[in-house]
Every structure is written in C-alpha cells, then in structure tokens.
C-alpha angles and dihedrals in degrees: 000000000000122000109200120189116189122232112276120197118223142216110200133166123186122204114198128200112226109167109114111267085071086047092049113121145045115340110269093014104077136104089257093054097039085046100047088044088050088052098048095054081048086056086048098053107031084054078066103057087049091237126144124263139193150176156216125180111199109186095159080237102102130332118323116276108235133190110194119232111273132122146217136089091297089062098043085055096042091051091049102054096052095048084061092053097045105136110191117232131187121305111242132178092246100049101101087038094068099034086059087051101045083045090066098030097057107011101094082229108167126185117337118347135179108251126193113190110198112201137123089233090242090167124039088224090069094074090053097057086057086066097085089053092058081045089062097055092246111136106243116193120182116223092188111187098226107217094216091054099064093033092063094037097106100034127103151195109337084001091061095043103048084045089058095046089051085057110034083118098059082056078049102057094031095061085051095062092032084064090043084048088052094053095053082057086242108136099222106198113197103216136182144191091291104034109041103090101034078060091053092057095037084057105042089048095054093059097044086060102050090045116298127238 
C-alpha cells in the first residue's frame, strides 16, 4: 500500500530571537550559532519545495529586522546574508513583543502561515505576546534552545551526570513554564545541538501533509 500525499505550498515565517542570552557561550557553540545554521539549511530546503519564507530578526537593539515571505533564488540570498551578519543586542522583556508586532506588521504574512519562534524563553512574558498569533489562526510552534542542553553537549560519563544534578532546578522551572506555555495552547519543543533542525523539518512536513498553510 502507497500513500501518496500531494504537494502543499507553504507559507512560514521564522522569528528568531537574537538578544544575548540566546548568543552566551563559546564562539560558534552557542543557541544563536546552532539556530542561524538550522535556519540556513531551512532556507535551503524549503527553496526547494518552492514554498514561501520569512523572517523576523528581534534583538531587543532597534526595531526587529524583518524580511517579508517570498521565495526564489533572490530571498534565499537575501536571508542568508543576513543570517551571516546577525549581531546579538540586550536582551530586553519587550523584544519578542515587538518582533511579533513588526512580523505582522511587515511580513506580508496572509492568511495562516507556519510560524516557528526561536527563543530560549528567558522571560515568562514572552509566551503571552504569541497569543495574538494563535488568535490569528496561524499555527506557532516554540523551538526553545534549552541552556542545559548545550551546556552538557560535550560532557561525558561522572562529568554529564554531576552537571545534571547541578541543574536539576532549571528542569524544574522549565517544566513549570512548559505547562503555562500548554495552557495558552503554544507547543513549546526543547531542542539542542543535535536535534534543532530535524525538529524544523519534522514540523514543516506535518503540516504540509495535513494541508499546508
């Protein structure tokens, strides 16, 4: 038995949280790297598919950069470029805020689109401003950067497991606001170095098969 699934065009923005707590780390090993090289291979795909990308850049310095959806060789190169340029500012409570404003507001986003919010959920008031998104019957799903998870990537053996007992409270406290982030009806996906972009394609091809955006 074939199951054949017919080709479903879709409209994705990606909002990508660039203030420092997502940039902390060793060069080329933190959120912010493993998250602008996940984009870029979802440029890459998605260019493919001959779907439609956007995005919006929140660094809590300035207004949000935003590159409307379109697609074509022209946006993939415009994304790119200014993935390799990203410099990260202070974080600050509004930044999502007003990166989920500018994204509306500028995206050229029509009807339902696929939006994937990048962000380590420093502050709990970033989960509230997604609301209006969800009100807007576009589908939101959190890729949230989960400190620990990076942190830990390269230990091993006696090293892993003393790390996880020194931060059994930030499981804690992330489980809390996973459950807050539930009953606000906004899937919120912890992801790591090896996981982050195999979760960006699981996602954007669910929704291709039940329909697209």
């Amino acid at each position: 038995v074939r199951d054949f699934y017919a080709e479903t065009q879709l409209n994705v923005m990606v909002l990508l949280d660039a203030t420092d707590t997502m940039s902390y780390g060793r060069a080329g090993e933190t959120k912010l790297d493993y998250a602008t090289r996940s984009i870029a291979s979802l440029v890459a795909y998605l260019s493919k598919r001959g779907d439609f990308l956007g995005i919006t850049v929140f660094s809590g310095t300035g207004p949000a950069t935003v590159i409307p959806l379109a697609r074509g060789s022209a946006q993939t190169s415009l994304i790119m470029r200014l993935l390799g340029n990203i410099t990260p500012g202070a974080s600050t409570e509004n930044a999502l805020a007003d990166g989920v404003k500018r994204a509306l507001a500028l995206g050229k986003i029509k009807g339902g689109a696929l939006i994937f919010v990048i962000t380590d959920l420093d502050s709990k008031s970033d989960l509230t401003s997604l609301k209006q998104l969800l009100a807007m019957h576009h589908q939101v799903i959190v890729m949230s950067p989960f400190t620990p998870l990076f942190e830990s990537h390269d230990l091993k053996g006696m090293d892993r497991m003393i790390y996880s007992i020194k931060t059994a409270h930030m499981y804690k406290e992330r489980q809390v606001m996973l459950r807050e982030a539930a009953a606000l009806g906004i899937p919120v996906l912890d992801v790591g170095p090896d996981d982050l972009f195999s979760k960006l394609i699981t996602k954007v091809e669910q929704l291709r098969k039940v329909g697209g955006s």
